[in-house]
mmCIF file of C-alpha atoms in Angstrom:
data_model
loop_
_atom_site.group_PDB
_atom_site.id
_atom_site.type_symbol
_atom_site.label_atom_id
_atom_site.label_comp_id
_atom_site.label_asym_id
_atom_site.label_seq_id
_atom_site.Cartn_x
_atom_site.Cartn_y
_atom_site.Cartn_z
ATOM 1 C CA MET L 270 -7.003 -12.931 18.794
ATOM 2 C CA LYS L 271 -7.222 -11.938 15.043
ATOM 3 C CA THR L 272 -10.655 -11.379 13.663
ATOM 4 C CA ASP L 273 -11.172 -10.787 9.897
ATOM 5 C CA LEU L 274 -12.888 -7.512 9.868
ATOM 6 C CA PHE L 275 -13.261 -7.408 6.106
ATOM 7 C CA ASN L 276 -15.501 -10.628 6.136
ATOM 8 C CA LEU L 277 -17.885 -9.752 9.013
ATOM 9 C CA PRO L 278 -21.420 -10.149 7.489
ATOM 10 C CA ILE L 279 -22.757 -6.537 7.169
ATOM 11 C CA ASP L 280 -25.821 -7.426 9.095
ATOM 12 C CA SER L 281 -23.721 -8.608 12.141
ATOM 13 C CA ASN L 282 -23.743 -6.286 15.097
ATOM 14 C CA VAL L 283 -20.335 -6.673 16.886
ATOM 15 C CA LEU L 284 -17.554 -4.760 18.610
ATOM 16 C CA VAL L 285 -13.758 -5.659 18.370
ATOM 17 C CA TRP L 286 -11.402 -4.029 20.797
ATOM 18 C CA PHE L 287 -7.673 -3.260 19.928
ATOM 19 C CA GLY L 288 -6.553 -2.523 23.348
ATOM 20 C CA HIS L 289 -6.568 0.712 25.418
ATOM 21 C CA SER L 290 -9.385 2.947 24.059
ATOM 22 C CA SER L 291 -9.457 1.938 20.443
ATOM 23 C CA TYR L 292 -12.167 -0.323 19.031
ATOM 24 C CA PHE L 293 -14.190 -1.059 15.978
ATOM 25 C CA ILE L 294 -18.010 -1.227 15.995
ATOM 26 C CA GLN L 295 -20.297 -2.666 13.271
ATOM 27 C CA ILE L 296 -23.922 -1.916 14.051
ATOM 28 C CA ASP L 297 -27.012 -1.746 11.829
ATOM 29 C CA GLY L 298 -24.969 -1.883 8.765
ATOM 30 C CA LYS L 299 -22.495 0.894 9.584
ATOM 31 C CA ARG L 300 -18.788 0.644 10.506
ATOM 32 C CA ILE L 301 -17.551 2.878 13.254
ATOM 33 C CA LEU L 302 -14.069 3.443 14.785
ATOM 34 C CA VAL L 303 -13.138 5.062 17.931
ATOM 35 C CA ASP L 304 -9.917 6.754 18.982
ATOM 36 C CA PRO L 305 -7.662 4.408 16.936
ATOM 37 C CA VAL L 306 -3.986 4.113 18.069
ATOM 38 C CA LEU L 307 -2.496 1.258 15.914
ATOM 39 C CA SER L 308 1.247 2.466 15.690
ATOM 40 C CA GLY L 309 2.365 0.684 18.870
ATOM 41 C CA ASN L 310 3.210 4.183 20.390
ATOM 42 C CA ALA L 311 1.231 6.512 22.375
ATOM 43 C CA SER L 312 3.644 9.440 22.736
ATOM 44 C CA PRO L 313 5.142 11.969 20.363
ATOM 45 C CA ILE L 314 8.638 10.701 21.271
ATOM 46 C CA PRO L 315 9.258 7.440 19.458
ATOM 47 C CA GLN L 316 10.018 4.333 21.602
ATOM 48 C CA THR L 317 8.760 6.081 24.957
ATOM 49 C CA VAL L 318 5.337 4.778 25.454
ATOM 50 C CA LYS L 319 5.417 1.484 23.532
ATOM 51 C CA SER L 320 2.447 -1.069 23.472
ATOM 52 C CA PHE L 321 2.858 -4.182 25.371
ATOM 53 C CA LYS L 322 4.226 -7.200 23.459
ATOM 54 C CA GLY L 323 1.660 -8.932 21.495
ATOM 55 C CA THR L 324 -1.056 -6.036 21.529
ATOM 56 C CA ASP L 325 -0.336 -4.640 18.135
ATOM 57 C CA ILE L 326 -1.847 -7.364 15.831
ATOM 58 C CA TYR L 327 -3.913 -5.005 14.047
ATOM 59 C CA THR L 328 -3.060 -2.287 11.596
ATOM 60 C CA VAL L 329 -4.994 0.089 9.436
ATOM 61 C CA ALA L 330 -4.546 -2.428 6.565
ATOM 62 C CA ASP L 331 -6.819 -4.805 8.654
ATOM 63 C CA LEU L 332 -9.619 -2.207 8.607
ATOM 64 C CA PRO L 333 -12.489 -1.908 6.151
ATOM 65 C CA ASP L 334 -13.747 1.532 5.085
ATOM 66 C CA ILE L 335 -14.965 3.456 8.027
ATOM 67 C CA ASP L 336 -18.506 5.302 8.040
ATOM 68 C CA TYR L 337 -17.934 7.225 11.277
ATOM 69 C CA LEU L 338 -14.555 7.899 13.085
ATOM 70 C CA PHE L 339 -15.258 9.239 16.576
ATOM 71 C CA ILE L 340 -12.587 11.019 18.438
ATOM 72 C CA SER L 341 -12.970 11.753 22.104
ATOM 73 C CA HIS L 342 -10.042 14.142 22.582
ATOM 74 C CA ASP L 343 -6.556 14.750 21.161
ATOM 75 C CA HIS L 344 -4.211 13.233 23.586
ATOM 76 C CA TYR L 345 -1.538 10.892 22.013
ATOM 77 C CA ASP L 346 -3.135 7.783 23.434
ATOM 78 C CA HIS L 347 -6.315 8.502 21.428
ATOM 79 C CA VAL L 348 -5.094 10.513 18.334
ATOM 80 C CA ASP L 349 -2.295 8.917 16.643
ATOM 81 C CA TYR L 350 -0.778 10.532 13.624
ATOM 82 C CA GLU L 351 0.623 7.598 11.872
ATOM 83 C CA THR L 352 -2.663 5.767 12.213
ATOM 84 C CA LEU L 353 -4.901 8.606 11.096
ATOM 85 C CA ILE L 354 -2.717 9.472 8.126
ATOM 86 C CA ALA L 355 -3.126 5.777 7.015
ATOM 87 C CA LEU L 356 -7.004 5.998 7.622
ATOM 88 C CA LYS L 357 -7.455 9.198 5.494
ATOM 89 C CA ASN L 358 -8.817 7.453 2.297
ATOM 90 C CA LYS L 359 -10.739 4.897 4.340
ATOM 91 C CA THR L 360 -12.676 7.318 6.433
ATOM 92 C CA LYS L 361 -16.080 8.959 5.326
ATOM 93 C CA LYS L 362 -16.820 11.198 8.355
ATOM 94 C CA VAL L 363 -14.781 12.256 11.408
ATOM 95 C CA ILE L 364 -16.858 13.273 14.448
ATOM 96 C CA CYS L 365 -14.952 15.331 17.107
ATOM 97 C CA GLY L 366 -15.151 18.109 19.605
ATOM 98 C CA LEU L 367 -14.376 21.814 18.825
ATOM 99 C CA GLY L 368 -10.830 22.389 17.640
ATOM 100 C CA VAL L 369 -9.838 18.834 17.207
ATOM 101 C CA GLY L 370 -10.735 18.879 13.610
ATOM 102 C CA SER L 371 -7.729 21.275 13.154
ATOM 103 C CA HIS L 372 -5.374 18.296 13.473
ATOM 104 C CA PHE L 373 -7.244 16.403 10.660
ATOM 105 C CA GLU L 374 -7.151 19.592 8.488
ATOM 106 C CA TYR L 375 -3.338 20.072 8.914
ATOM 107 C CA TRP L 376 -2.947 16.489 8.039
ATOM 108 C CA GLY L 377 -4.819 16.810 4.779
ATOM 109 C CA TYR L 378 -8.209 15.432 5.558
ATOM 110 C CA ASP L 379 -10.968 16.971 3.415
ATOM 111 C CA ASN L 380 -12.900 19.626 5.477
ATOM 112 C CA SER L 381 -16.173 18.110 4.203
ATOM 113 C CA LYS L 382 -15.426 14.906 6.183
ATOM 114 C CA ILE L 383 -14.855 16.743 9.491
ATOM 115 C CA ILE L 384 -17.707 17.404 11.875
ATOM 116 C CA GLU L 385 -16.757 19.418 14.935
ATOM 117 C CA LYS L 386 -19.341 19.979 17.777
ATOM 118 C CA ASP L 387 -19.738 21.507 21.152
ATOM 119 C CA TRP L 388 -21.200 19.835 24.193
ATOM 120 C CA ASN L 389 -24.937 19.448 24.230
ATOM 121 C CA GLU L 390 -25.095 19.569 20.492
ATOM 122 C CA LYS L 391 -25.980 16.560 18.177
ATOM 123 C CA VAL L 392 -25.102 15.208 14.617
ATOM 124 C CA GLU L 393 -27.744 13.697 12.334
ATOM 125 C CA LEU L 394 -25.470 11.002 10.646
ATOM 126 C CA ASP L 395 -27.797 8.966 8.510
ATOM 127 C CA ASN L 396 -31.206 7.509 8.776
ATOM 128 C CA GLY L 397 -31.721 6.300 12.457
ATOM 129 C CA PHE L 398 -28.045 7.304 13.328
ATOM 130 C CA THR L 399 -27.505 10.232 15.665
ATOM 131 C CA ALA L 400 -24.435 11.317 17.759
ATOM 132 C CA PHE L 401 -25.193 13.335 20.794
ATOM 133 C CA VAL L 402 -22.152 15.238 22.110
ATOM 134 C CA GLU L 403 -21.882 15.294 25.983
ATOM 135 C CA PRO L 404 -19.321 16.494 28.616
ATOM 136 C CA ALA L 405 -16.494 14.748 30.118
ATOM 137 C CA ARG L 406 -14.212 15.590 33.014
ATOM 138 C CA HIS L 407 -10.904 15.606 31.368
ATOM 139 C CA PHE L 408 -8.481 17.918 29.517
ATOM 140 C CA SER L 409 -6.780 18.263 26.212
ATOM 141 C CA GLY L 410 -3.517 19.178 24.407
ATOM 142 C CA ARG L 411 -0.659 17.983 22.198
ATOM 143 C CA GLY L 412 3.027 19.188 22.356
ATOM 144 C CA PHE L 413 3.287 22.386 24.063
ATOM 145 C CA SER L 414 -0.337 23.405 23.555
ATOM 146 C CA ALA L 415 -3.231 22.595 25.988
ATOM 147 C CA LYS L 416 -6.723 23.385 26.471
ATOM 148 C CA ASN L 417 -7.398 24.669 23.059
ATOM 149 C CA THR L 418 -9.533 21.775 21.892
ATOM 150 C CA LEU L 419 -12.515 20.186 23.425
ATOM 151 C CA TRP L 420 -12.702 16.763 25.077
ATOM 152 C CA ALA L 421 -16.131 15.040 24.921
ATOM 153 C CA SER L 422 -18.223 11.903 25.362
ATOM 154 C CA TYR L 423 -20.756 10.728 22.941
ATOM 155 C CA VAL L 424 -24.208 9.120 23.044
ATOM 156 C CA LEU L 425 -24.575 7.230 19.865
ATOM 157 C CA GLN L 426 -28.231 6.292 18.911
ATOM 158 C CA THR L 427 -28.389 3.717 16.167
ATOM 159 C CA PRO L 428 -31.700 2.252 14.843
ATOM 160 C CA SER L 429 -31.498 -0.410 17.347
ATOM 161 C CA MET L 430 -29.087 0.524 20.048
ATOM 162 C CA LYS L 431 -27.961 3.267 22.366
ATOM 163 C CA ILE L 432 -24.019 3.198 23.072
ATOM 164 C CA TYR L 433 -22.248 5.677 25.415
ATOM 165 C CA ILE L 434 -18.595 6.474 24.125
ATOM 166 C CA GLY L 435 -17.215 7.794 27.370
ATOM 167 C CA GLY L 436 -13.683 8.745 26.156
ATOM 168 C CA ASP L 437 -11.626 9.728 29.232
ATOM 169 C CA SER L 438 -13.157 11.247 32.280
ATOM 170 C CA GLY L 439 -13.113 11.535 35.923
ATOM 171 C CA TYR L 440 -16.318 10.770 37.838
ATOM 172 C CA ASP L 441 -18.799 13.827 38.296
ATOM 173 C CA THR L 442 -22.456 14.646 38.024
ATOM 174 C CA HIS L 443 -22.475 14.604 34.160
ATOM 175 C CA TYR L 444 -22.903 10.767 34.194
ATOM 176 C CA ALA L 445 -26.230 11.080 36.173
ATOM 177 C CA ALA L 446 -27.352 14.025 33.863
ATOM 178 C CA ILE L 447 -26.688 11.943 30.786
ATOM 179 C CA GLY L 448 -28.525 9.135 32.350
ATOM 180 C CA ARG L 449 -31.650 11.332 33.053
ATOM 181 C CA LYS L 450 -31.429 12.838 29.562
ATOM 182 C CA TYR L 451 -31.185 9.565 27.485
ATOM 183 C CA GLY L 452 -32.709 7.002 29.773
ATOM 184 C CA SER L 453 -31.026 3.637 29.747
ATOM 185 C CA ILE L 454 -27.851 2.953 27.827
ATOM 186 C CA ASP L 455 -27.352 -0.306 26.210
ATOM 187 C CA LEU L 456 -23.610 -0.490 26.245
ATOM 188 C CA ALA L 457 -21.575 2.148 28.267
ATOM 189 C CA ILE L 458 -17.872 2.236 27.325
ATOM 190 C CA LEU L 459 -15.863 3.772 30.232
ATOM 191 C CA ASP L 460 -12.184 4.419 30.843
ATOM 192 C CA ASN L 461 -10.916 2.024 33.482
ATOM 193 C CA GLY L 462 -7.110 2.034 33.600
ATOM 194 C CA GLN L 463 -4.078 4.260 33.564
ATOM 195 C CA TYR L 464 -5.499 5.849 36.820
ATOM 196 C CA ASN L 465 -4.102 7.036 40.083
ATOM 197 C CA GLU L 466 -5.865 8.392 43.148
ATOM 198 C CA ALA L 467 -4.228 11.717 42.674
ATOM 199 C CA TRP L 468 -5.773 11.886 39.119
ATOM 200 C CA ARG L 469 -9.226 10.700 40.020
ATOM 201 C CA TYR L 470 -10.776 14.058 38.811
ATOM 202 C CA ILE L 471 -9.760 13.173 35.178
ATOM 203 C CA HIS L 472 -9.514 9.371 35.041
ATOM 204 C CA ASN L 473 -12.092 7.065 36.611
ATOM 205 C CA LEU L 474 -10.979 4.665 39.347
ATOM 206 C CA PRO L 475 -12.634 1.146 38.983
ATOM 207 C CA GLU L 476 -15.210 2.019 41.617
ATOM 208 C CA ASP L 477 -15.914 5.141 39.694
ATOM 209 C CA VAL L 478 -16.731 3.292 36.561
ATOM 210 C CA LEU L 479 -19.360 1.313 38.462
ATOM 211 C CA LYS L 480 -20.969 4.322 39.880
ATOM 212 C CA ALA L 481 -20.920 6.051 36.448
ATOM 213 C CA ALA L 482 -22.507 3.021 34.820
ATOM 214 C CA GLN L 483 -25.251 3.157 37.561
ATOM 215 C CA ASP L 484 -25.803 6.753 36.931
ATOM 216 C CA LEU L 485 -26.013 6.121 33.092
ATOM 217 C CA LYS L 486 -28.568 3.394 33.675
ATOM 218 C CA ALA L 487 -26.237 1.149 31.847
ATOM 219 C CA LYS L 488 -27.373 -2.477 30.803
ATOM 220 C CA ARG L 489 -23.885 -3.611 30.127
ATOM 221 C CA ILE L 490 -20.287 -2.062 30.907
ATOM 222 C CA PHE L 491 -17.209 -2.308 28.640
ATOM 223 C CA PRO L 492 -14.255 -0.991 30.678
ATOM 224 C CA VAL L 493 -11.406 0.261 28.290
ATOM 225 C CA HIS L 494 -8.230 2.352 28.716
ATOM 226 C CA SER L 495 -6.282 -0.758 29.796
ATOM 227 C CA SER L 496 -4.186 -3.626 28.562
ATOM 228 C CA LYS L 497 -1.967 -1.970 26.038
ATOM 229 C CA PHE L 498 0.041 1.064 27.248
ATOM 230 C CA ALA L 499 1.563 1.749 30.687
ATOM 231 C CA LEU L 500 0.510 5.370 31.450
ATOM 232 C CA GLY L 501 -0.029 4.798 35.260
ATOM 233 C CA THR L 502 1.900 3.056 37.899
ATOM 234 C CA HIS L 503 -0.515 0.334 38.720
ATOM 235 C CA ASP L 504 0.020 -3.288 37.449
ATOM 236 C CA TRP L 505 -1.183 -3.823 33.990
ATOM 237 C CA ASP L 506 -4.073 -6.223 34.925
ATOM 238 C CA GLU L 507 -5.168 -4.346 38.123
ATOM 239 C CA PRO L 508 -8.040 -2.403 36.279
ATOM 240 C CA LEU L 509 -9.594 -5.756 35.306
ATOM 241 C CA VAL L 510 -8.962 -7.321 38.573
ATOM 242 C CA LYS L 511 -10.331 -4.646 40.573
ATOM 243 C CA ILE L 512 -13.471 -3.887 38.460
ATOM 244 C CA THR L 513 -14.549 -7.697 38.237
ATOM 245 C CA LYS L 514 -14.110 -7.985 41.990
ATOM 246 C CA LEU L 515 -15.903 -4.729 42.912
ATOM 247 C CA ASN L 516 -18.784 -5.572 40.401
ATOM 248 C CA LYS L 517 -19.304 -9.037 41.937
ATOM 249 C CA LEU L 518 -19.489 -7.714 45.298
ATOM 250 C CA SER L 519 -21.747 -4.700 44.906
ATOM 251 C CA TYR L 520 -23.277 -4.262 41.433
ATOM 252 C CA ASN L 521 -23.461 -7.294 39.288
ATOM 253 C CA PHE L 522 -23.433 -5.518 35.853
ATOM 254 C CA PRO L 523 -22.805 -7.674 32.736
ATOM 255 C CA LEU L 524 -19.129 -6.714 32.101
ATOM 256 C CA VAL L 525 -17.833 -6.886 28.699
ATOM 257 C CA THR L 526 -14.184 -7.911 28.984
ATOM 258 C CA PRO L 527 -12.903 -9.354 25.700
ATOM 259 C CA MET L 528 -9.472 -10.150 24.682
ATOM 260 C CA ILE L 529 -7.889 -7.823 22.220
ATOM 261 C CA GLY L 530 -9.381 -8.985 18.736
ATOM 262 C CA GLU L 531 -12.253 -11.142 20.337
ATOM 263 C CA ILE L 532 -15.726 -10.460 18.819
ATOM 264 C CA VAL L 533 -18.326 -8.962 21.131
ATOM 265 C CA ASN L 534 -21.877 -9.563 20.062
ATOM 266 C CA LEU L 535 -23.575 -6.359 20.819
ATOM 267 C CA LYS L 536 -26.963 -7.980 20.846
ATOM 268 C CA ASP L 537 -26.187 -10.985 22.996
ATOM 269 C CA THR L 538 -26.504 -9.530 26.564
ATOM 270 C CA ASN L 539 -25.721 -13.081 28.007
ATOM 271 C CA GLN L 540 -22.217 -13.331 26.356
ATOM 272 C CA GLN L 541 -19.803 -14.633 28.745
ATOM 273 C CA PHE L 542 -16.023 -13.714 28.709
ATOM 274 C CA LYS L 543 -13.147 -15.482 30.156
ATOM 275 C CA LYS L 544 -10.902 -13.745 32.728
ATOM 276 C CA TRP L 545 -8.063 -14.034 30.195
ATOM 277 C CA TRP L 546 -5.758 -11.826 32.206
ATOM 278 C CA VAL L 547 -5.437 -14.313 35.152
ATOM 279 C CA GLY L 548 -1.997 -15.853 35.135
ATOM 280 C CA LEU L 549 -0.913 -13.758 32.141
ATOM 281 C CA ASN L 550 2.532 -11.979 32.603
#
């Protein structure tokens, strides 16, 4: 679906997903972007990890100016050179883990725009907006470099909501620690896709997503990291099929499962979503 992001009323509180782990949030008058990859490629080698047909309906030209750009880590499916170069003049602040800002500096971003933080630190962004930097169980690196930048998750406190931006992570005790630290989370955004049993220490399996949401005391779950790039060996729709089935059997969390581009109303906890992936090949 194609939502006109320029003409969203500034007082509307919405989320629009671009597939995989890229999404736009408008909340309490601020515009936020997370891990944008809009070039159609999630690899340093052109034409090797291409987006699925029909999933690249948004470009940077479709985005309004961004108040806060959150980067969870610097892998190519989360930090895309082509997208970020195009965003340079539209972005007011970049929030990232230690070392990740070096990419933005190299690409010509003004240093005054870049905020790098360690785990367990926080950023006072604006009146009523605070970003808390928290751990994740993952890794980092681009090209031949590895583990010289920090991967992170975030708790974003706005004047009216508490949103968990999970980035990429395997299941571990950090979810329960974050849940104890911040109390209930209004919306937990967690990676659910491009997983493998052999990689479960760095990527959640669907059952891990539900356990993590329970640990986080989440009111709603938005499972991401699916439906755009094939980085794992499972069927493209397996993450959504599995998490909806497991959730219905054992948890019954309200699941946020929009189509790419569909408006998610952040304050409507009863919003219903179609199982749009059923029968789609």
